[in-house]
C-alpha positions as CSV (number, residue, x, y, z in Angstrom):
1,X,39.5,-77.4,15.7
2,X,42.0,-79.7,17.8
3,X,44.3,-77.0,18.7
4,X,41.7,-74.4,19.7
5,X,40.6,-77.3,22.0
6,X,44.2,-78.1,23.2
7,X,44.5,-74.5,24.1
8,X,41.5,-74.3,26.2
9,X,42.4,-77.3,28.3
10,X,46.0,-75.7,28.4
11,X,44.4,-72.8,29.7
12,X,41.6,-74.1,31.7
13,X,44.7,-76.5,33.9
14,X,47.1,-74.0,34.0
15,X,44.4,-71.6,35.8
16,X,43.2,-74.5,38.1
17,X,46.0,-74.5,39.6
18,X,46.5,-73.5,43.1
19,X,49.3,-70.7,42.9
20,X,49.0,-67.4,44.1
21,X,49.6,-65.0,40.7
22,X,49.3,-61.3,40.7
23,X,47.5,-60.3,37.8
24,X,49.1,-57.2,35.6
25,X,47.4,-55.0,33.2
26,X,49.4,-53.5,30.0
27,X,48.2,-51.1,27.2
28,X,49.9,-51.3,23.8
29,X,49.3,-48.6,20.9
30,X,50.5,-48.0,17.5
31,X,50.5,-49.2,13.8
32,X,48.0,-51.6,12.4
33,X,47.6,-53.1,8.6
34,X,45.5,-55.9,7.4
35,X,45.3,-57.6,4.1
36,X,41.6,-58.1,3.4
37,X,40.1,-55.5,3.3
38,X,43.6,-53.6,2.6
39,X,43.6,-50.7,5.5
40,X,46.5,-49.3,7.4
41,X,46.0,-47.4,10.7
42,X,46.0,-47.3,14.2
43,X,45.2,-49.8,16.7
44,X,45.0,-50.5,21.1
45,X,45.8,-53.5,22.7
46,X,45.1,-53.6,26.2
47,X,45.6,-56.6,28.0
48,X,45.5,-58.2,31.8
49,X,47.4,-61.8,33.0
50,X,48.7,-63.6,35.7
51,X,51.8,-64.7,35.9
52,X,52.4,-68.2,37.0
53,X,55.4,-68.1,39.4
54,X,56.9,-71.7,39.3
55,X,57.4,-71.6,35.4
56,X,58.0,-68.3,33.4
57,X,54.8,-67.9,31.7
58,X,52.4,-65.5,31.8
59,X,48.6,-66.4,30.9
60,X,46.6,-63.4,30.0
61,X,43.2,-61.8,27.8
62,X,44.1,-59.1,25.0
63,X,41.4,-56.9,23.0
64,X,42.7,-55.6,19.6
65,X,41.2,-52.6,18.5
66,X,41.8,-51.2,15.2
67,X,40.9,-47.3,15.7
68,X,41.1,-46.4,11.8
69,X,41.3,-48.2,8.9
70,X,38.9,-50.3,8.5
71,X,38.1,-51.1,12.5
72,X,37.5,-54.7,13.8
73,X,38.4,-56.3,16.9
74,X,40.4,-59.5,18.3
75,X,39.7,-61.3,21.3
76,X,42.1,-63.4,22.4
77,X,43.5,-65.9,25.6
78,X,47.3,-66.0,25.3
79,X,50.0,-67.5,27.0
80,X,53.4,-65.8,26.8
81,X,56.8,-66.6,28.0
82,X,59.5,-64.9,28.9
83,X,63.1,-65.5,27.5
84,X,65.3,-63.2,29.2
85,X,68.3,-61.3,28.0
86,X,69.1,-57.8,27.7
87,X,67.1,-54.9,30.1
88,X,64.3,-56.5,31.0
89,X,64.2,-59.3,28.8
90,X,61.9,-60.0,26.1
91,X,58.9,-62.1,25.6
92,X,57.2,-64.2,23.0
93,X,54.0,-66.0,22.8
94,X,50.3,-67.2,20.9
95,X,46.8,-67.4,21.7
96,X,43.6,-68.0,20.3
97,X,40.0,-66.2,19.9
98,X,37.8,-64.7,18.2
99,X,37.7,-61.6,16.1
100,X,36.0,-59.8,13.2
101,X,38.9,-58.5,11.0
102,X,37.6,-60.4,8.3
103,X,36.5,-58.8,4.6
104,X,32.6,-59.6,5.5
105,X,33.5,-58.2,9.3
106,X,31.8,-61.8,10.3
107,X,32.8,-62.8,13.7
108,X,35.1,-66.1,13.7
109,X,38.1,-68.1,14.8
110,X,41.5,-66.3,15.3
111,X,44.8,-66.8,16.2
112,X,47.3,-64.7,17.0
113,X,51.6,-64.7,17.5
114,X,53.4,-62.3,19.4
115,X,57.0,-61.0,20.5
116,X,58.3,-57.9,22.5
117,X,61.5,-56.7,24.2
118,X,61.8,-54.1,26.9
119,X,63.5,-50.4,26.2
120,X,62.6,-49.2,29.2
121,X,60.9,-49.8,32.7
122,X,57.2,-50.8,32.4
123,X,57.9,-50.0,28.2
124,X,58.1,-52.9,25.5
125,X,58.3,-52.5,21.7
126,X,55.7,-55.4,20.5
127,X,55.1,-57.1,17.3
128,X,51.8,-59.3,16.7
129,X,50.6,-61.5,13.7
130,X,46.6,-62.3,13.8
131,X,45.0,-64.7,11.3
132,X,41.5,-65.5,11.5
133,X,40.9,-68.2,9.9
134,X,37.7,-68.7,8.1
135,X,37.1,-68.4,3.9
136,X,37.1,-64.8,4.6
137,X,39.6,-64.1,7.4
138,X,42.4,-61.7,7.0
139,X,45.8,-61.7,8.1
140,X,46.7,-58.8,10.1
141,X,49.4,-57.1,11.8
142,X,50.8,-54.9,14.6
143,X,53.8,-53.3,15.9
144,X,53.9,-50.4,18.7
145,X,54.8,-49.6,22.0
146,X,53.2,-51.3,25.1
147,X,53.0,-49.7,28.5
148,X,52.7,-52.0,31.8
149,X,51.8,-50.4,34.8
């Protein structure tokens, strides 16, 4: 429970304070698997942050949803960073939530890990890691191709 809580003061300081961000909106589709219930399918991510402009993070709100295989959901508050390097750049980051990609599709805790690297303007390949983590959590995973606009 201590680092959902350290992740909600991180989030709650770092959007008290008084900088001027532009917020961005992103969609990401493509492949999704999970362990329990086993399912493979497709899933959409679509996402909207702020960046932060004196340090290179970016705080932002993602919905996961699995459109076959078993459905569910992930709602999560993230904070990514950006590493540089190559066209673009790439990008990793974590965030916490809650989600229902569990085998008794309860809602509960999640959290999730993510990294991407640009191919093209506006287009990133991403790669995410969710585990919600109750008795009956699953692990899940997605890779596919995010658009920014």
């Amino acid at each position: 429970m201590r680092p959902t809580l350290l992740i909600v003061a991180t989030l709650a300081a770092l959007t008290a304070l008084p900088i001027h961000a532009l917020a961005s909106v992103s969609i990401a589709a493509g492949g999704y698997t999970q362990n329990a219930p086993s399912s493979t399918g497709g899933a959409i991510i679509l996402s909207s942050g702020a960046s932060i402009p004196a340090v290179p993070l970016e705080v932002q709100a993602s919905l996961l949803t699995a459109i076959s295989g078993g459905g569910g959901y992930a709602l999560t508050g993230e904070i990514r960073g950006f590493t540089g390097g190559g066209f673009g750049g790439a990008y990793v980051g974590a965030g916490a939530g809650i989600a229902n990609i569990s085998s008794d599709r309860s809602t509960g805790p999640v959290f999730t890990v993510f990294a991407g690297k640009s191919v093209a303007p506006f287009t990133s390949i991403e790669l995410r890691v969710y585990r919600q983590t109750k008795d009956t959590g699953a692990t899940a995973g997605f890779v596919g191709l995010r658009f920014s606009f």
